[in-house]
């Protein structure tokens, strides 16, 4: 039951599970500005995600990496921390009269306490960012992107379990189509003739694929929940702590590597090239954009937008590196596009829209009753 703050009348709640009241208010007012933001997010994500596997591939020398992937991840997190600080300084200079500075000690301490949960996705992202490089040793760039789309199904299940998100039957069918499209493209994609850790390459590759899909899915869902549960906190405050935790975890990984491989591992700039600099900038921009996805849109839209990038990655890798666009790839992409259209179609959202309209009608009726009761008093 929900109690009105004006007349204290009670009405039945149509949703017993909410992330935060601030986010609920934001979600209930979908404006043209919000839709435009979603379009910009998807467009930017397609470009950045599409380039990421290509830049990783360009960074390889003789099939391997001359630099430490952990150093790239650390420098990426540091870049994102610097960006968050710059944005906080910019907002502090343009704050309104009477508003508390975003960089005051009390504000930072309060924001840090409220966003401790961000340490969880930060740790998971640190693991996932390393796995991105490992996956490039087994698959070509286009296949890596297609495999990453498996995260959509895992994320949908986690959203249902953790955030109580509801999906229609049509949307679940769309996710099933997505898996079919990925499977079509994945056929005969494993390289042959090499082994690692004493295991056949196929076993190794599928093991990394399982971890590669599960870990970032958990990270994305926890990140969305953490950002939206503290919706009133500035996104740049949240990014500062998220990326700060990420930099810390990656720095600990560098220290751990130095213990096993020697002090030379502490040289985080060793083996870097122009391609790795572009990779760091791309990864940083991609991470920053993702935070806006998770806070103002949702994880499913983020992952579906990444599927669009698969087309760009496949065509670009074919032009730049001579990779063949097989019929499996073309058919797989076609099925993925159909899945995306079905998932976001109006028919798949009819039930949710009816529930939203019903809630708005109840709110309107309750507000009217409150006003009438006040007049009588």
PDB file of C-alpha atoms in Angstrom, residues 159-320:
ATOM      1  CA  UNK A 159      17.854  -8.625 -14.244  1.00  0.00           C
ATOM      2  CA  UNK A 160      14.846 -10.828 -13.528  1.00  0.00           C
ATOM      3  CA  UNK A 161      16.515 -12.347 -10.458  1.00  0.00           C
ATOM      4  CA  UNK A 162      18.246  -9.289  -8.965  1.00  0.00           C
ATOM      5  CA  UNK A 163      16.192  -6.303 -10.138  1.00  0.00           C
ATOM      6  CA  UNK A 164      12.850  -8.105 -10.607  1.00  0.00           C
ATOM      7  CA  UNK A 165      12.652  -6.889 -14.223  1.00  0.00           C
ATOM      8  CA  UNK A 166       9.730  -8.321 -16.188  1.00  0.00           C
ATOM      9  CA  UNK A 167       9.930  -9.441 -19.824  1.00  0.00           C
ATOM     10  CA  UNK A 168       7.095 -10.438 -22.127  1.00  0.00           C
ATOM     11  CA  UNK A 169       6.951 -13.785 -23.930  1.00  0.00           C
ATOM     12  CA  UNK A 170       7.757 -11.998 -27.198  1.00  0.00           C
ATOM     13  CA  UNK A 171      10.902 -10.545 -25.641  1.00  0.00           C
ATOM     14  CA  UNK A 172      12.055 -13.953 -24.389  1.00  0.00           C
ATOM     15  CA  UNK A 173      11.477 -15.313 -27.894  1.00  0.00           C
ATOM     16  CA  UNK A 174      13.578 -12.442 -29.266  1.00  0.00           C
ATOM     17  CA  UNK A 175      16.405 -13.418 -26.932  1.00  0.00           C
ATOM     18  CA  UNK A 176      16.126 -17.018 -28.143  1.00  0.00           C
ATOM     19  CA  UNK A 177      16.441 -15.753 -31.730  1.00  0.00           C
ATOM     20  CA  UNK A 178      19.512 -13.826 -30.668  1.00  0.00           C
ATOM     21  CA  UNK A 179      21.163 -17.022 -29.422  1.00  0.00           C
ATOM     22  CA  UNK A 180      20.318 -18.757 -32.698  1.00  0.00           C
ATOM     23  CA  UNK A 181      21.891 -15.930 -34.689  1.00  0.00           C
ATOM     24  CA  UNK A 182      25.046 -16.088 -32.551  1.00  0.00           C
ATOM     25  CA  UNK A 183      25.251 -19.872 -32.917  1.00  0.00           C
ATOM     26  CA  UNK A 184      24.972 -19.643 -36.709  1.00  0.00           C
ATOM     27  CA  UNK A 185      27.911 -17.249 -36.849  1.00  0.00           C
ATOM     28  CA  UNK A 186      29.984 -19.231 -34.348  1.00  0.00           C
ATOM     29  CA  UNK A 187      30.033 -22.421 -36.446  1.00  0.00           C
ATOM     30  CA  UNK A 188      33.566 -23.341 -37.511  1.00  0.00           C
ATOM     31  CA  UNK A 189      35.008 -20.180 -35.885  1.00  0.00           C
ATOM     32  CA  UNK A 190      37.599 -21.814 -33.611  1.00  0.00           C
ATOM     33  CA  UNK A 191      41.214 -21.711 -34.751  1.00  0.00           C
ATOM     34  CA  UNK A 192      43.054 -25.005 -34.910  1.00  0.00           C
ATOM     35  CA  UNK A 193      46.492 -26.364 -34.134  1.00  0.00           C
ATOM     36  CA  UNK A 194      47.391 -24.534 -30.914  1.00  0.00           C
ATOM     37  CA  UNK A 195      47.062 -25.365 -27.249  1.00  0.00           C
ATOM     38  CA  UNK A 196      47.231 -23.491 -23.972  1.00  0.00           C
ATOM     39  CA  UNK A 197      47.592 -24.693 -20.381  1.00  0.00           C
ATOM     40  CA  UNK A 198      47.859 -28.216 -21.759  1.00  0.00           C
ATOM     41  CA  UNK A 199      44.210 -28.260 -22.890  1.00  0.00           C
ATOM     42  CA  UNK A 200      42.868 -28.600 -26.450  1.00  0.00           C
ATOM     43  CA  UNK A 201      42.249 -25.190 -27.964  1.00  0.00           C
ATOM     44  CA  UNK A 202      38.499 -25.783 -28.321  1.00  0.00           C
ATOM     45  CA  UNK A 203      38.106 -26.623 -24.615  1.00  0.00           C
ATOM     46  CA  UNK A 204      40.182 -23.608 -23.614  1.00  0.00           C
ATOM     47  CA  UNK A 205      38.288 -21.266 -25.894  1.00  0.00           C
ATOM     48  CA  UNK A 206      34.876 -22.370 -24.656  1.00  0.00           C
ATOM     49  CA  UNK A 207      36.044 -22.099 -21.036  1.00  0.00           C
ATOM     50  CA  UNK A 208      37.141 -18.502 -21.597  1.00  0.00           C
ATOM     51  CA  UNK A 209      33.890 -17.838 -23.451  1.00  0.00           C
ATOM     52  CA  UNK A 210      31.864 -19.004 -20.432  1.00  0.00           C
ATOM     53  CA  UNK A 211      33.787 -16.694 -18.096  1.00  0.00           C
ATOM     54  CA  UNK A 212      33.807 -13.916 -20.712  1.00  0.00           C
ATOM     55  CA  UNK A 213      30.002 -14.002 -20.823  1.00  0.00           C
ATOM     56  CA  UNK A 214      29.208 -14.471 -17.119  1.00  0.00           C
ATOM     57  CA  UNK A 215      31.581 -12.011 -15.441  1.00  0.00           C
ATOM     58  CA  UNK A 216      30.664  -8.848 -17.426  1.00  0.00           C
ATOM     59  CA  UNK A 217      26.977  -9.753 -17.223  1.00  0.00           C
ATOM     60  CA  UNK A 218      27.178  -9.745 -13.433  1.00  0.00           C
ATOM     61  CA  UNK A 219      29.184  -6.519 -13.590  1.00  0.00           C
ATOM     62  CA  UNK A 220      26.617  -4.788 -15.818  1.00  0.00           C
ATOM     63  CA  UNK A 221      23.621  -5.741 -13.674  1.00  0.00           C
ATOM     64  CA  UNK A 222      25.351  -4.792 -10.403  1.00  0.00           C
ATOM     65  CA  UNK A 223      26.506  -1.549 -11.998  1.00  0.00           C
ATOM     66  CA  UNK A 224      23.002  -0.643 -13.183  1.00  0.00           C
ATOM     67  CA  UNK A 225      21.556  -1.454  -9.773  1.00  0.00           C
ATOM     68  CA  UNK A 226      24.237   0.551  -7.934  1.00  0.00           C
ATOM     69  CA  UNK A 227      23.892   3.614 -10.183  1.00  0.00           C
ATOM     70  CA  UNK A 228      20.101   3.663 -10.152  1.00  0.00           C
ATOM     71  CA  UNK A 229      19.719   2.899  -6.436  1.00  0.00           C
ATOM     72  CA  UNK A 230      21.562   6.191  -5.786  1.00  0.00           C
ATOM     73  CA  UNK A 231      19.946   8.039  -8.689  1.00  0.00           C
ATOM     74  CA  UNK A 232      20.120  11.463  -7.027  1.00  0.00           C
ATOM     75  CA  UNK A 233      23.915  11.229  -6.726  1.00  0.00           C
ATOM     76  CA  UNK A 234      25.826  12.962  -9.535  1.00  0.00           C
ATOM     77  CA  UNK A 235      26.871  10.464 -12.187  1.00  0.00           C
ATOM     78  CA  UNK A 236      30.362  11.996 -12.142  1.00  0.00           C
ATOM     79  CA  UNK A 237      30.629  11.284  -8.414  1.00  0.00           C
ATOM     80  CA  UNK A 238      29.605   7.703  -9.098  1.00  0.00           C
ATOM     81  CA  UNK A 239      32.036   7.442 -12.013  1.00  0.00           C
ATOM     82  CA  UNK A 240      34.834   8.821  -9.837  1.00  0.00           C
ATOM     83  CA  UNK A 241      34.366   6.034  -7.294  1.00  0.00           C
ATOM     84  CA  UNK A 242      33.664   3.292  -9.856  1.00  0.00           C
ATOM     85  CA  UNK A 243      36.773   4.090 -11.883  1.00  0.00           C
ATOM     86  CA  UNK A 244      38.795   4.765  -8.733  1.00  0.00           C
ATOM     87  CA  UNK A 245      37.992   1.256  -7.501  1.00  0.00           C
ATOM     88  CA  UNK A 246      38.827  -0.094 -10.958  1.00  0.00           C
ATOM     89  CA  UNK A 247      42.215   1.656 -11.013  1.00  0.00           C
ATOM     90  CA  UNK A 248      42.964   0.294  -7.560  1.00  0.00           C
ATOM     91  CA  UNK A 249      42.143  -3.312  -8.515  1.00  0.00           C
ATOM     92  CA  UNK A 250      44.205  -3.093 -11.695  1.00  0.00           C
ATOM     93  CA  UNK A 251      47.128  -1.566  -9.784  1.00  0.00           C
ATOM     94  CA  UNK A 252      46.989  -4.478  -7.337  1.00  0.00           C
ATOM     95  CA  UNK A 253      47.068  -6.822 -10.333  1.00  0.00           C
ATOM     96  CA  UNK A 254      50.188  -5.029 -11.635  1.00  0.00           C
ATOM     97  CA  UNK A 255      51.869  -5.467  -8.229  1.00  0.00           C
ATOM     98  CA  UNK A 256      50.900  -9.154  -8.211  1.00  0.00           C
ATOM     99  CA  UNK A 257      52.372  -9.588 -11.689  1.00  0.00           C
ATOM    100  CA  UNK A 258      55.593  -7.899 -10.569  1.00  0.00           C
ATOM    101  CA  UNK A 259      55.941 -10.391  -7.709  1.00  0.00           C
ATOM    102  CA  UNK A 260      55.773 -13.366 -10.084  1.00  0.00           C
ATOM    103  CA  UNK A 261      57.521 -11.908 -13.161  1.00  0.00           C
ATOM    104  CA  UNK A 262      59.937  -9.434 -11.636  1.00  0.00           C
ATOM    105  CA  UNK A 263      60.202  -5.625 -11.231  1.00  0.00           C
ATOM    106  CA  UNK A 264      60.212  -5.081 -15.004  1.00  0.00           C
ATOM    107  CA  UNK A 265      56.442  -5.631 -14.933  1.00  0.00           C
ATOM    108  CA  UNK A 266      56.087  -2.320 -13.078  1.00  0.00           C
ATOM    109  CA  UNK A 267      56.967  -0.469 -16.289  1.00  0.00           C
ATOM    110  CA  UNK A 268      53.360   0.071 -17.389  1.00  0.00           C
ATOM    111  CA  UNK A 269      54.446   1.869 -20.590  1.00  0.00           C
ATOM    112  CA  UNK A 270      56.572  -1.011 -21.875  1.00  0.00           C
ATOM    113  CA  UNK A 271      55.554  -2.330 -25.311  1.00  0.00           C
ATOM    114  CA  UNK A 272      52.929   0.334 -25.989  1.00  0.00           C
ATOM    115  CA  UNK A 273      52.380   1.826 -29.428  1.00  0.00           C
ATOM    116  CA  UNK A 274      50.086   4.290 -31.187  1.00  0.00           C
ATOM    117  CA  UNK A 275      47.500   1.517 -31.490  1.00  0.00           C
ATOM    118  CA  UNK A 276      47.478   0.942 -27.729  1.00  0.00           C
ATOM    119  CA  UNK A 277      47.103   4.685 -27.063  1.00  0.00           C
ATOM    120  CA  UNK A 278      44.038   4.711 -29.315  1.00  0.00           C
ATOM    121  CA  UNK A 279      42.826   1.557 -27.565  1.00  0.00           C
ATOM    122  CA  UNK A 280      43.117   3.216 -24.138  1.00  0.00           C
ATOM    123  CA  UNK A 281      41.192   6.283 -25.325  1.00  0.00           C
ATOM    124  CA  UNK A 282      38.533   4.089 -26.953  1.00  0.00           C
ATOM    125  CA  UNK A 283      38.111   1.921 -23.847  1.00  0.00           C
ATOM    126  CA  UNK A 284      37.876   5.001 -21.615  1.00  0.00           C
ATOM    127  CA  UNK A 285      35.214   6.611 -23.808  1.00  0.00           C
ATOM    128  CA  UNK A 286      33.330   3.324 -23.993  1.00  0.00           C
ATOM    129  CA  UNK A 287      33.335   2.975 -20.199  1.00  0.00           C
ATOM    130  CA  UNK A 288      32.118   6.531 -19.665  1.00  0.00           C
ATOM    131  CA  UNK A 289      29.331   6.051 -22.210  1.00  0.00           C
ATOM    132  CA  UNK A 290      28.321   2.785 -20.544  1.00  0.00           C
ATOM    133  CA  UNK A 291      27.727   4.548 -17.224  1.00  0.00           C
ATOM    134  CA  UNK A 292      25.150   6.800 -18.913  1.00  0.00           C
ATOM    135  CA  UNK A 293      23.506   3.695 -20.408  1.00  0.00           C
ATOM    136  CA  UNK A 294      23.209   1.987 -17.032  1.00  0.00           C
ATOM    137  CA  UNK A 295      21.935   5.046 -15.164  1.00  0.00           C
ATOM    138  CA  UNK A 296      19.588   6.670 -17.681  1.00  0.00           C
ATOM    139  CA  UNK A 297      18.677   3.766 -19.994  1.00  0.00           C
ATOM    140  CA  UNK A 298      19.183   0.047 -19.233  1.00  0.00           C
ATOM    141  CA  UNK A 299      21.603  -2.829 -19.707  1.00  0.00           C
ATOM    142  CA  UNK A 300      19.526  -4.608 -22.356  1.00  0.00           C
ATOM    143  CA  UNK A 301      19.583  -1.550 -24.640  1.00  0.00           C
ATOM    144  CA  UNK A 302      23.353  -1.307 -24.093  1.00  0.00           C
ATOM    145  CA  UNK A 303      23.942  -4.902 -25.139  1.00  0.00           C
ATOM    146  CA  UNK A 304      21.599  -4.747 -28.109  1.00  0.00           C
ATOM    147  CA  UNK A 305      23.344  -1.616 -29.347  1.00  0.00           C
ATOM    148  CA  UNK A 306      26.590  -3.583 -29.218  1.00  0.00           C
ATOM    149  CA  UNK A 307      25.099  -6.118 -31.644  1.00  0.00           C
ATOM    150  CA  UNK A 308      24.760  -3.371 -34.230  1.00  0.00           C
ATOM    151  CA  UNK A 309      28.484  -2.756 -33.853  1.00  0.00           C
ATOM    152  CA  UNK A 310      29.077  -6.362 -34.954  1.00  0.00           C
ATOM    153  CA  UNK A 311      28.223  -5.409 -38.532  1.00  0.00           C
ATOM    154  CA  UNK A 312      30.773  -2.590 -38.498  1.00  0.00           C
ATOM    155  CA  UNK A 313      33.416  -4.808 -36.860  1.00  0.00           C
ATOM    156  CA  UNK A 314      32.909  -7.600 -39.395  1.00  0.00           C
ATOM    157  CA  UNK A 315      33.136  -5.321 -42.427  1.00  0.00           C
ATOM    158  CA  UNK A 316      36.102  -3.347 -41.049  1.00  0.00           C
ATOM    159  CA  UNK A 317      38.070  -6.487 -40.093  1.00  0.00           C
ATOM    160  CA  UNK A 318      37.441  -7.870 -43.592  1.00  0.00           C
ATOM    161  CA  UNK A 319      38.761  -4.678 -45.206  1.00  0.00           C
ATOM    162  CA  UNK A 320      41.717  -4.125 -42.860  1.00  0.00           C
TER     163      UNK A 320
END
